[in-house]
Amino acid sequence: MTVNIDGDNVTVTGNACIRGEKYGKDECICPMRTVTSIIRVDNREDTMVSVKTKTPVKKEDIFAVMEKIRGVTVSAPIKMGDVLIEDLFGSEIIATKSID
């Protein structure tokens, strides 16, 4: 896949599908990533809950997202899909497993 940028004109060639064209444009103009991590569960000994961003965030914001996640603890019970941090760089941090 090749992406050519000429001012505001972005062209993608060599992609196998339409999704590839969108991916190529997005990756060059505003790369986004899903962030995965863990958060400490404060009412369970030596327990962490796995988490991820509900929607991708800008690649340039990953370190700030991780810093915010590191500063949070949560209490069980936690259900998979629970929002643990709201409105973080345009996304939410959700639990990816349940802890009773």
PDB file of N, CA and C in Angstrom:
ATOM      1  N   MET A   1       0.845  -1.162   0.000  1.00  0.00           N
ATOM      2  CA  MET A   1       0.000   0.000   0.000  1.00  0.00           C
ATOM      3  C   MET A   1       0.895   1.231   0.000  1.00  0.00           C
ATOM      4  N   THR A   2       0.522   2.212  -0.787  1.00  0.00           N
ATOM      5  CA  THR A   2       1.253   3.472  -0.865  1.00  0.00           C
ATOM      6  C   THR A   2       0.277   4.617  -0.635  1.00  0.00           C
ATOM      7  N   VAL A   3       0.686   5.558   0.216  1.00  0.00           N
ATOM      8  CA  VAL A   3      -0.121   6.740   0.490  1.00  0.00           C
ATOM      9  C   VAL A   3       0.664   7.963   0.025  1.00  0.00           C
ATOM     10  N   ASN A   4       0.046   8.760  -0.822  1.00  0.00           N
ATOM     11  CA  ASN A   4       0.657  10.007  -1.291  1.00  0.00           C
ATOM     12  C   ASN A   4      -0.147  11.177  -0.749  1.00  0.00           C
ATOM     13  N   ILE A   5       0.575  12.143  -0.160  1.00  0.00           N
ATOM     14  CA  ILE A   5      -0.070  13.336   0.382  1.00  0.00           C
ATOM     15  C   ILE A   5       0.458  14.538  -0.382  1.00  0.00           C
ATOM     16  N   ASP A   6      -0.471  15.268  -0.997  1.00  0.00           N
ATOM     17  CA  ASP A   6      -0.137  16.482  -1.733  1.00  0.00           C
ATOM     18  C   ASP A   6      -1.070  17.570  -1.242  1.00  0.00           C
ATOM     19  N   GLY A   7      -0.624  18.306  -0.212  1.00  0.00           N
ATOM     20  CA  GLY A   7      -1.487  19.305   0.413  1.00  0.00           C
ATOM     21  C   GLY A   7      -2.636  18.619   1.114  1.00  0.00           C
ATOM     22  N   ASP A   8      -3.867  18.971   0.723  1.00  0.00           N
ATOM     23  CA  ASP A   8      -5.056  18.349   1.308  1.00  0.00           C
ATOM     24  C   ASP A   8      -5.482  17.090   0.554  1.00  0.00           C
ATOM     25  N   ASN A   9      -4.818  16.810  -0.566  1.00  0.00           N
ATOM     26  CA  ASN A   9      -5.178  15.661  -1.388  1.00  0.00           C
ATOM     27  C   ASN A   9      -4.384  14.427  -0.925  1.00  0.00           C
ATOM     28  N   VAL A  10      -5.106  13.397  -0.454  1.00  0.00           N
ATOM     29  CA  VAL A  10      -4.487  12.152   0.003  1.00  0.00           C
ATOM     30  C   VAL A  10      -4.987  11.026  -0.882  1.00  0.00           C
ATOM     31  N   THR A  11      -4.052  10.313  -1.519  1.00  0.00           N
ATOM     32  CA  THR A  11      -4.437   9.186  -2.364  1.00  0.00           C
ATOM     33  C   THR A  11      -3.760   7.917  -1.853  1.00  0.00           C
ATOM     34  N   VAL A  12      -4.504   6.832  -1.923  1.00  0.00           N
ATOM     35  CA  VAL A  12      -4.005   5.528  -1.484  1.00  0.00           C
ATOM     36  C   VAL A  12      -4.065   4.586  -2.668  1.00  0.00           C
ATOM     37  N   THR A  13      -2.960   3.893  -2.927  1.00  0.00           N
ATOM     38  CA  THR A  13      -2.925   2.885  -3.993  1.00  0.00           C
ATOM     39  C   THR A  13      -2.361   1.593  -3.430  1.00  0.00           C
ATOM     40  N   GLY A  14      -2.698   0.508  -4.085  1.00  0.00           N
ATOM     41  CA  GLY A  14      -2.166  -0.786  -3.687  1.00  0.00           C
ATOM     42  C   GLY A  14      -2.946  -1.463  -2.569  1.00  0.00           C
ATOM     43  N   ASN A  15      -4.038  -0.839  -2.127  1.00  0.00           N
ATOM     44  CA  ASN A  15      -4.865  -1.457  -1.086  1.00  0.00           C
ATOM     45  C   ASN A  15      -5.785  -2.504  -1.716  1.00  0.00           C
ATOM     46  N   ALA A  16      -6.110  -3.527  -0.922  1.00  0.00           N
ATOM     47  CA  ALA A  16      -6.934  -4.619  -1.436  1.00  0.00           C
ATOM     48  C   ALA A  16      -8.430  -4.360  -1.271  1.00  0.00           C
ATOM     49  N   CYS A  17      -8.796  -3.396  -0.415  1.00  0.00           N
ATOM     50  CA  CYS A  17     -10.218  -3.136  -0.191  1.00  0.00           C
ATOM     51  C   CYS A  17     -10.416  -1.685   0.237  1.00  0.00           C
ATOM     52  N   ILE A  18     -11.668  -1.279   0.360  1.00  0.00           N
ATOM     53  CA  ILE A  18     -11.998   0.091   0.758  1.00  0.00           C
ATOM     54  C   ILE A  18     -11.520   0.371   2.173  1.00  0.00           C
ATOM     55  N   ARG A  19     -11.616  -0.631   3.047  1.00  0.00           N
ATOM     56  CA  ARG A  19     -11.143  -0.449   4.425  1.00  0.00           C
ATOM     57  C   ARG A  19      -9.650  -0.106   4.441  1.00  0.00           C
ATOM     58  N   GLY A  20      -8.893  -0.691   3.526  1.00  0.00           N
ATOM     59  CA  GLY A  20      -7.461  -0.398   3.438  1.00  0.00           C
ATOM     60  C   GLY A  20      -7.209   1.049   3.051  1.00  0.00           C
ATOM     61  N   GLU A  21      -8.029   1.579   2.173  1.00  0.00           N
ATOM     62  CA  GLU A  21      -7.901   2.983   1.777  1.00  0.00           C
ATOM     63  C   GLU A  21      -8.138   3.898   2.977  1.00  0.00           C
ATOM     64  N   LYS A  22      -9.201   3.641   3.732  1.00  0.00           N
ATOM     65  CA  LYS A  22      -9.498   4.453   4.914  1.00  0.00           C
ATOM     66  C   LYS A  22      -8.370   4.324   5.942  1.00  0.00           C
ATOM     67  N   TYR A  23      -7.894   3.088   6.167  1.00  0.00           N
ATOM     68  CA  TYR A  23      -6.813   2.865   7.124  1.00  0.00           C
ATOM     69  C   TYR A  23      -5.562   3.650   6.717  1.00  0.00           C
ATOM     70  N   GLY A  24      -5.187   3.567   5.437  1.00  0.00           N
ATOM     71  CA  GLY A  24      -3.994   4.270   4.959  1.00  0.00           C
ATOM     72  C   GLY A  24      -4.086   5.772   5.174  1.00  0.00           C
ATOM     73  N   LYS A  25      -5.235   6.343   4.857  1.00  0.00           N
ATOM     74  CA  LYS A  25      -5.432   7.784   5.045  1.00  0.00           C
ATOM     75  C   LYS A  25      -5.369   8.142   6.531  1.00  0.00           C
ATOM     76  N   ASP A  26      -6.122   7.401   7.341  1.00  0.00           N
ATOM     77  CA  ASP A  26      -6.153   7.691   8.782  1.00  0.00           C
ATOM     78  C   ASP A  26      -4.775   7.537   9.414  1.00  0.00           C
ATOM     79  N   GLU A  27      -4.039   6.505   9.015  1.00  0.00           N
ATOM     80  CA  GLU A  27      -2.730   6.237   9.609  1.00  0.00           C
ATOM     81  C   GLU A  27      -1.740   7.359   9.304  1.00  0.00           C
ATOM     82  N   CYS A  28      -1.859   7.975   8.161  1.00  0.00           N
ATOM     83  CA  CYS A  28      -0.934   9.056   7.793  1.00  0.00           C
ATOM     84  C   CYS A  28      -1.358  10.411   8.347  1.00  0.00           C
ATOM     85  N   ILE A  29      -2.657  10.638   8.452  1.00  0.00           N
ATOM     86  CA  ILE A  29      -3.147  11.945   8.874  1.00  0.00           C
ATOM     87  C   ILE A  29      -3.330  12.023  10.387  1.00  0.00           C
ATOM     88  N   CYS A  30      -3.921  11.016  10.993  1.00  0.00           N
ATOM     89  CA  CYS A  30      -4.185  11.023  12.440  1.00  0.00           C
ATOM     90  C   CYS A  30      -4.182   9.585  12.953  1.00  0.00           C
ATOM     91  N   PRO A  31      -3.005   9.005  13.204  1.00  0.00           N
ATOM     92  CA  PRO A  31      -2.954   7.614  13.662  1.00  0.00           C
ATOM     93  C   PRO A  31      -3.643   7.432  15.010  1.00  0.00           C
ATOM     94  N   MET A  32      -4.428   6.368  15.117  1.00  0.00           N
ATOM     95  CA  MET A  32      -5.186   6.068  16.329  1.00  0.00           C
ATOM     96  C   MET A  32      -4.802   4.677  16.817  1.00  0.00           C
ATOM     97  N   ARG A  33      -4.878   4.470  18.128  1.00  0.00           N
ATOM     98  CA  ARG A  33      -4.546   3.179  18.711  1.00  0.00           C
ATOM     99  C   ARG A  33      -5.512   2.838  19.841  1.00  0.00           C
ATOM    100  N   THR A  34      -5.795   1.547  19.992  1.00  0.00           N
ATOM    101  CA  THR A  34      -6.496   1.050  21.161  1.00  0.00           C
ATOM    102  C   THR A  34      -5.439   0.782  22.219  1.00  0.00           C
ATOM    103  N   VAL A  35      -5.653   1.299  23.419  1.00  0.00           N
ATOM    104  CA  VAL A  35      -4.685   1.138  24.507  1.00  0.00           C
ATOM    105  C   VAL A  35      -5.192   0.051  25.446  1.00  0.00           C
ATOM    106  N   THR A  36      -4.327  -0.886  25.806  1.00  0.00           N
ATOM    107  CA  THR A  36      -4.669  -1.915  26.783  1.00  0.00           C
ATOM    108  C   THR A  36      -3.741  -1.780  27.979  1.00  0.00           C
ATOM    109  N   SER A  37      -4.263  -2.079  29.164  1.00  0.00           N
ATOM    110  CA  SER A  37      -3.467  -1.949  30.379  1.00  0.00           C
ATOM    111  C   SER A  37      -4.143  -2.731  31.498  1.00  0.00           C
ATOM    112  N   ILE A  38      -3.739  -2.443  32.729  1.00  0.00           N
ATOM    113  CA  ILE A  38      -4.356  -3.030  33.913  1.00  0.00           C
ATOM    114  C   ILE A  38      -4.554  -1.954  34.970  1.00  0.00           C
ATOM    115  N   ILE A  39      -5.551  -2.158  35.834  1.00  0.00           N
ATOM    116  CA  ILE A  39      -5.823  -1.245  36.953  1.00  0.00           C
ATOM    117  C   ILE A  39      -5.900  -2.089  38.221  1.00  0.00           C
ATOM    118  N   ARG A  40      -5.293  -1.586  39.281  1.00  0.00           N
ATOM    119  CA  ARG A  40      -5.307  -2.295  40.567  1.00  0.00           C
ATOM    120  C   ARG A  40      -6.712  -2.299  41.166  1.00  0.00           C
ATOM    121  N   VAL A  41      -7.109  -3.457  41.712  1.00  0.00           N
ATOM    122  CA  VAL A  41      -8.379  -3.604  42.412  1.00  0.00           C
ATOM    123  C   VAL A  41      -8.068  -3.501  43.896  1.00  0.00           C
ATOM    124  N   ASP A  42      -8.534  -2.427  44.539  1.00  0.00           N
ATOM    125  CA  ASP A  42      -8.090  -2.119  45.904  1.00  0.00           C
ATOM    126  C   ASP A  42      -8.692  -2.995  47.003  1.00  0.00           C
ATOM    127  N   ASN A  43      -9.807  -3.654  46.747  1.00  0.00           N
ATOM    128  CA  ASN A  43     -10.394  -4.486  47.798  1.00  0.00           C
ATOM    129  C   ASN A  43     -10.179  -5.985  47.547  1.00  0.00           C
ATOM    130  N   ARG A  44      -9.182  -6.309  46.737  1.00  0.00           N
ATOM    131  CA  ARG A  44      -8.767  -7.690  46.499  1.00  0.00           C
ATOM    132  C   ARG A  44      -7.241  -7.722  46.552  1.00  0.00           C
ATOM    133  N   GLU A  45      -6.689  -8.625  47.339  1.00  0.00           N
ATOM    134  CA  GLU A  45      -5.232  -8.699  47.497  1.00  0.00           C
ATOM    135  C   GLU A  45      -4.566  -9.148  46.193  1.00  0.00           C
ATOM    136  N   ASP A  46      -3.544  -8.412  45.787  1.00  0.00           N
ATOM    137  CA  ASP A  46      -2.758  -8.740  44.584  1.00  0.00           C
ATOM    138  C   ASP A  46      -3.619  -8.998  43.353  1.00  0.00           C
ATOM    139  N   THR A  47      -4.624  -8.153  43.131  1.00  0.00           N
ATOM    140  CA  THR A  47      -5.527  -8.342  41.995  1.00  0.00           C
ATOM    141  C   THR A  47      -5.530  -7.109  41.105  1.00  0.00           C
ATOM    142  N   MET A  48      -5.484  -7.361  39.810  1.00  0.00           N
ATOM    143  CA  MET A  48      -5.568  -6.308  38.803  1.00  0.00           C
ATOM    144  C   MET A  48      -6.692  -6.693  37.839  1.00  0.00           C
ATOM    145  N   VAL A  49      -7.304  -5.684  37.238  1.00  0.00           N
ATOM    146  CA  VAL A  49      -8.311  -5.937  36.213  1.00  0.00           C
ATOM    147  C   VAL A  49      -7.755  -5.423  34.883  1.00  0.00           C
ATOM    148  N   SER A  50      -7.888  -6.224  33.844  1.00  0.00           N
ATOM    149  CA  SER A  50      -7.440  -5.793  32.529  1.00  0.00           C
ATOM    150  C   SER A  50      -8.451  -4.797  31.958  1.00  0.00           C
ATOM    151  N   VAL A  51      -7.919  -3.792  31.261  1.00  0.00           N
ATOM    152  CA  VAL A  51      -8.750  -2.714  30.718  1.00  0.00           C
ATOM    153  C   VAL A  51      -8.282  -2.356  29.310  1.00  0.00           C
ATOM    154  N   LYS A  52      -9.135  -1.616  28.604  1.00  0.00           N
ATOM    155  CA  LYS A  52      -8.760  -1.079  27.296  1.00  0.00           C
ATOM    156  C   LYS A  52      -9.584   0.165  27.014  1.00  0.00           C
ATOM    157  N   THR A  53      -9.143   0.935  26.034  1.00  0.00           N
ATOM    158  CA  THR A  53      -9.944   2.072  25.599  1.00  0.00           C
ATOM    159  C   THR A  53     -11.128   1.535  24.796  1.00  0.00           C
ATOM    160  N   LYS A  54     -12.285   2.129  25.011  1.00  0.00           N
ATOM    161  CA  LYS A  54     -13.491   1.687  24.301  1.00  0.00           C
ATOM    162  C   LYS A  54     -13.367   1.981  22.813  1.00  0.00           C
ATOM    163  N   THR A  55     -12.781   3.117  22.497  1.00  0.00           N
ATOM    164  CA  THR A  55     -12.505   3.499  21.115  1.00  0.00           C
ATOM    165  C   THR A  55     -11.041   3.920  21.031  1.00  0.00           C
ATOM    166  N   PRO A  56     -10.441   3.840  19.869  1.00  0.00           N
ATOM    167  CA  PRO A  56      -9.033   4.239  19.760  1.00  0.00           C
ATOM    168  C   PRO A  56      -8.820   5.710  20.116  1.00  0.00           C
ATOM    169  N   VAL A  57      -7.618   5.999  20.605  1.00  0.00           N
ATOM    170  CA  VAL A  57      -7.213   7.375  20.922  1.00  0.00           C
ATOM    171  C   VAL A  57      -6.056   7.753  20.000  1.00  0.00           C
ATOM    172  N   LYS A  58      -5.804   9.048  19.900  1.00  0.00           N
ATOM    173  CA  LYS A  58      -4.690   9.504  19.070  1.00  0.00           C
ATOM    174  C   LYS A  58      -3.386   8.908  19.598  1.00  0.00           C
ATOM    175  N   LYS A  59      -2.554   8.486  18.674  1.00  0.00           N
ATOM    176  CA  LYS A  59      -1.279   7.863  19.034  1.00  0.00           C
ATOM    177  C   LYS A  59      -0.454   8.788  19.923  1.00  0.00           C
ATOM    178  N   GLU A  60      -0.523  10.072  19.670  1.00  0.00           N
ATOM    179  CA  GLU A  60       0.253  11.046  20.453  1.00  0.00           C
ATOM    180  C   GLU A  60      -0.223  11.166  21.898  1.00  0.00           C
ATOM    181  N   ASP A  61      -1.417  10.673  22.203  1.00  0.00           N
ATOM    182  CA  ASP A  61      -1.975  10.761  23.556  1.00  0.00           C
ATOM    183  C   ASP A  61      -1.767   9.496  24.393  1.00  0.00           C
ATOM    184  N   ILE A  62      -1.148   8.460  23.834  1.00  0.00           N
ATOM    185  CA  ILE A  62      -1.019   7.185  24.535  1.00  0.00           C
ATOM    186  C   ILE A  62      -0.333   7.326  25.891  1.00  0.00           C
ATOM    187  N   PHE A  63       0.772   8.050  25.975  1.00  0.00           N
ATOM    188  CA  PHE A  63       1.488   8.165  27.246  1.00  0.00           C
ATOM    189  C   PHE A  63       0.656   8.891  28.306  1.00  0.00           C
ATOM    190  N   ALA A  64      -0.106   9.889  27.895  1.00  0.00           N
ATOM    191  CA  ALA A  64      -0.985  10.592  28.840  1.00  0.00           C
ATOM    192  C   ALA A  64      -2.117   9.682  29.303  1.00  0.00           C
ATOM    193  N   VAL A  65      -2.640   8.861  28.419  1.00  0.00           N
ATOM    194  CA  VAL A  65      -3.679   7.892  28.791  1.00  0.00           C
ATOM    195  C   VAL A  65      -3.115   6.911  29.811  1.00  0.00           C
ATOM    196  N   MET A  66      -1.929   6.390  29.547  1.00  0.00           N
ATOM    197  CA  MET A  66      -1.303   5.433  30.466  1.00  0.00           C
ATOM    198  C   MET A  66      -1.025   6.065  31.829  1.00  0.00           C
ATOM    199  N   GLU A  67      -0.607   7.314  31.849  1.00  0.00           N
ATOM    200  CA  GLU A  67      -0.351   8.000  33.117  1.00  0.00           C
ATOM    201  C   GLU A  67      -1.631   8.106  33.946  1.00  0.00           C
ATOM    202  N   LYS A  68      -2.733   8.431  33.304  1.00  0.00           N
ATOM    203  CA  LYS A  68      -4.010   8.526  33.997  1.00  0.00           C
ATOM    204  C   LYS A  68      -4.446   7.153  34.527  1.00  0.00           C
ATOM    205  N   ILE A  69      -4.310   6.120  33.718  1.00  0.00           N
ATOM    206  CA  ILE A  69      -4.677   4.769  34.136  1.00  0.00           C
ATOM    207  C   ILE A  69      -3.862   4.345  35.355  1.00  0.00           C
ATOM    208  N   ARG A  70      -2.556   4.629  35.347  1.00  0.00           N
ATOM    209  CA  ARG A  70      -1.686   4.244  36.471  1.00  0.00           C
ATOM    210  C   ARG A  70      -2.116   4.871  37.790  1.00  0.00           C
ATOM    211  N   GLY A  71      -2.782   6.010  37.749  1.00  0.00           N
ATOM    212  CA  GLY A  71      -3.180   6.712  38.963  1.00  0.00           C
ATOM    213  C   GLY A  71      -4.539   6.297  39.517  1.00  0.00           C
ATOM    214  N   VAL A  72      -5.161   5.282  38.934  1.00  0.00           N
ATOM    215  CA  VAL A  72      -6.522   4.896  39.321  1.00  0.00           C
ATOM    216  C   VAL A  72      -6.516   3.521  39.993  1.00  0.00           C
ATOM    217  N   THR A  73      -7.344   3.383  41.022  1.00  0.00           N
ATOM    218  CA  THR A  73      -7.667   2.071  41.583  1.00  0.00           C
ATOM    219  C   THR A  73      -9.187   1.947  41.575  1.00  0.00           C
ATOM    220  N   VAL A  74      -9.668   0.725  41.510  1.00  0.00           N
ATOM    221  CA  VAL A  74     -11.107   0.472  41.497  1.00  0.00           C
ATOM    222  C   VAL A  74     -11.442  -0.590  42.528  1.00  0.00           C
ATOM    223  N   SER A  75     -12.719  -0.721  42.845  1.00  0.00           N
ATOM    224  CA  SER A  75     -13.171  -1.719  43.808  1.00  0.00           C
ATOM    225  C   SER A  75     -14.048  -2.761  43.113  1.00  0.00           C
ATOM    226  N   ALA A  76     -13.858  -4.014  43.501  1.00  0.00           N
ATOM    227  CA  ALA A  76     -14.710  -5.097  43.001  1.00  0.00           C
ATOM    228  C   ALA A  76     -16.043  -5.017  43.736  1.00  0.00           C
ATOM    229  N   PRO A  77     -17.120  -5.519  43.178  1.00  0.00           N
ATOM    230  CA  PRO A  77     -17.181  -6.303  41.957  1.00  0.00           C
ATOM    231  C   PRO A  77     -17.114  -5.428  40.706  1.00  0.00           C
ATOM    232  N   ILE A  78     -16.544  -6.009  39.661  1.00  0.00           N
ATOM    233  CA  ILE A  78     -16.404  -5.346  38.364  1.00  0.00           C
ATOM    234  C   ILE A  78     -16.928  -6.310  37.313  1.00  0.00           C
ATOM    235  N   LYS A  79     -17.724  -5.799  36.416  1.00  0.00           N
ATOM    236  CA  LYS A  79     -18.251  -6.614  35.316  1.00  0.00           C
ATOM    237  C   LYS A  79     -17.541  -6.225  34.019  1.00  0.00           C
ATOM    238  N   MET A  80     -17.278  -7.212  33.177  1.00  0.00           N
ATOM    239  CA  MET A  80     -16.685  -6.931  31.879  1.00  0.00           C
ATOM    240  C   MET A  80     -17.551  -5.897  31.153  1.00  0.00           C
ATOM    241  N   GLY A  81     -16.926  -4.861  30.638  1.00  0.00           N
ATOM    242  CA  GLY A  81     -17.637  -3.798  29.937  1.00  0.00           C
ATOM    243  C   GLY A  81     -17.940  -2.588  30.805  1.00  0.00           C
ATOM    244  N   ASP A  82     -17.746  -2.713  32.142  1.00  0.00           N
ATOM    245  CA  ASP A  82     -17.954  -1.552  33.018  1.00  0.00           C
ATOM    246  C   ASP A  82     -17.004  -0.423  32.632  1.00  0.00           C
ATOM    247  N   VAL A  83     -17.511   0.799  32.643  1.00  0.00           N
ATOM    248  CA  VAL A  83     -16.672   1.969  32.395  1.00  0.00           C
ATOM    249  C   VAL A  83     -15.963   2.309  33.705  1.00  0.00           C
ATOM    250  N   LEU A  84     -14.638   2.260  33.698  1.00  0.00           N
ATOM    251  CA  LEU A  84     -13.857   2.535  34.899  1.00  0.00           C
ATOM    252  C   LEU A  84     -13.299   3.952  34.922  1.00  0.00           C
ATOM    253  N   ILE A  85     -13.073   4.525  33.746  1.00  0.00           N
ATOM    254  CA  ILE A  85     -12.659   5.929  33.631  1.00  0.00           C
ATOM    255  C   ILE A  85     -13.459   6.523  32.479  1.00  0.00           C
ATOM    256  N   GLU A  86     -14.154   7.623  32.754  1.00  0.00           N
ATOM    257  CA  GLU A  86     -14.958   8.276  31.719  1.00  0.00           C
ATOM    258  C   GLU A  86     -14.183   9.398  31.051  1.00  0.00           C
ATOM    259  N   ASP A  87     -14.529   9.673  29.804  1.00  0.00           N
ATOM    260  CA  ASP A  87     -14.036  10.827  29.042  1.00  0.00           C
ATOM    261  C   ASP A  87     -12.534  11.032  29.180  1.00  0.00           C
ATOM    262  N   LEU A  88     -11.793  10.085  28.690  1.00  0.00           N
ATOM    263  CA  LEU A  88     -10.329  10.174  28.705  1.00  0.00           C
ATOM    264  C   LEU A  88      -9.850  10.292  27.267  1.00  0.00           C
ATOM    265  N   PHE A  89      -9.474  11.505  26.872  1.00  0.00           N
ATOM    266  CA  PHE A  89      -9.015  11.787  25.516  1.00  0.00           C
ATOM    267  C   PHE A  89     -10.017  11.299  24.473  1.00  0.00           C
ATOM    268  N   GLY A  90     -11.291  11.523  24.750  1.00  0.00           N
ATOM    269  CA  GLY A  90     -12.343  11.187  23.805  1.00  0.00           C
ATOM    270  C   GLY A  90     -12.790   9.737  23.839  1.00  0.00           C
ATOM    271  N   SER A  91     -12.302   8.975  24.782  1.00  0.00           N
ATOM    272  CA  SER A  91     -12.697   7.575  24.914  1.00  0.00           C
ATOM    273  C   SER A  91     -13.043   7.287  26.364  1.00  0.00           C
ATOM    274  N   GLU A  92     -13.335   6.048  26.649  1.00  0.00           N
ATOM    275  CA  GLU A  92     -13.567   5.589  28.012  1.00  0.00           C
ATOM    276  C   GLU A  92     -12.673   4.381  28.250  1.00  0.00           C
ATOM    277  N   ILE A  93     -12.317   4.152  29.504  1.00  0.00           N
ATOM    278  CA  ILE A  93     -11.554   2.959  29.860  1.00  0.00           C
ATOM    279  C   ILE A  93     -12.550   1.948  30.408  1.00  0.00           C
ATOM    280  N   ILE A  94     -12.596   0.757  29.768  1.00  0.00           N
ATOM    281  CA  ILE A  94     -13.548  -0.265  30.166  1.00  0.00           C
ATOM    282  C   ILE A  94     -12.829  -1.528  30.633  1.00  0.00           C
ATOM    283  N   ALA A  95     -13.478  -2.243  31.534  1.00  0.00           N
ATOM    284  CA  ALA A  95     -12.948  -3.516  32.023  1.00  0.00           C
ATOM    285  C   ALA A  95     -13.105  -4.579  30.938  1.00  0.00           C
ATOM    286  N   THR A  96     -12.078  -5.412  30.789  1.00  0.00           N
ATOM    287  CA  THR A  96     -12.163  -6.482  29.808  1.00  0.00           C
ATOM    288  C   THR A  96     -12.331  -7.848  30.452  1.00  0.00           C
ATOM    289  N   LYS A  97     -12.521  -7.858  31.780  1.00  0.00           N
ATOM    290  CA  LYS A  97     -12.870  -9.104  32.474  1.00  0.00           C
ATOM    291  C   LYS A  97     -13.683  -8.753  33.712  1.00  0.00           C
ATOM    292  N   SER A  98     -14.356  -9.730  34.244  1.00  0.00           N
ATOM    293  CA  SER A  98     -15.165  -9.529  35.452  1.00  0.00           C
ATOM    294  C   SER A  98     -14.387 -10.015  36.668  1.00  0.00           C
ATOM    295  N   ILE A  99     -14.570  -9.321  37.791  1.00  0.00           N
ATOM    296  CA  ILE A  99     -13.993  -9.732  39.072  1.00  0.00           C
ATOM    297  C   ILE A  99     -15.108  -9.647  40.105  1.00  0.00           C
ATOM    298  N   ASP A 100     -15.419 -10.788  40.739  1.00  0.00           N
ATOM    299  CA  ASP A 100     -16.483 -10.829  41.746  1.00  0.00           C
ATOM    300  C   ASP A 100     -15.986 -10.342  43.084  1.00  0.00           C
TER     301      ASP A 100
END
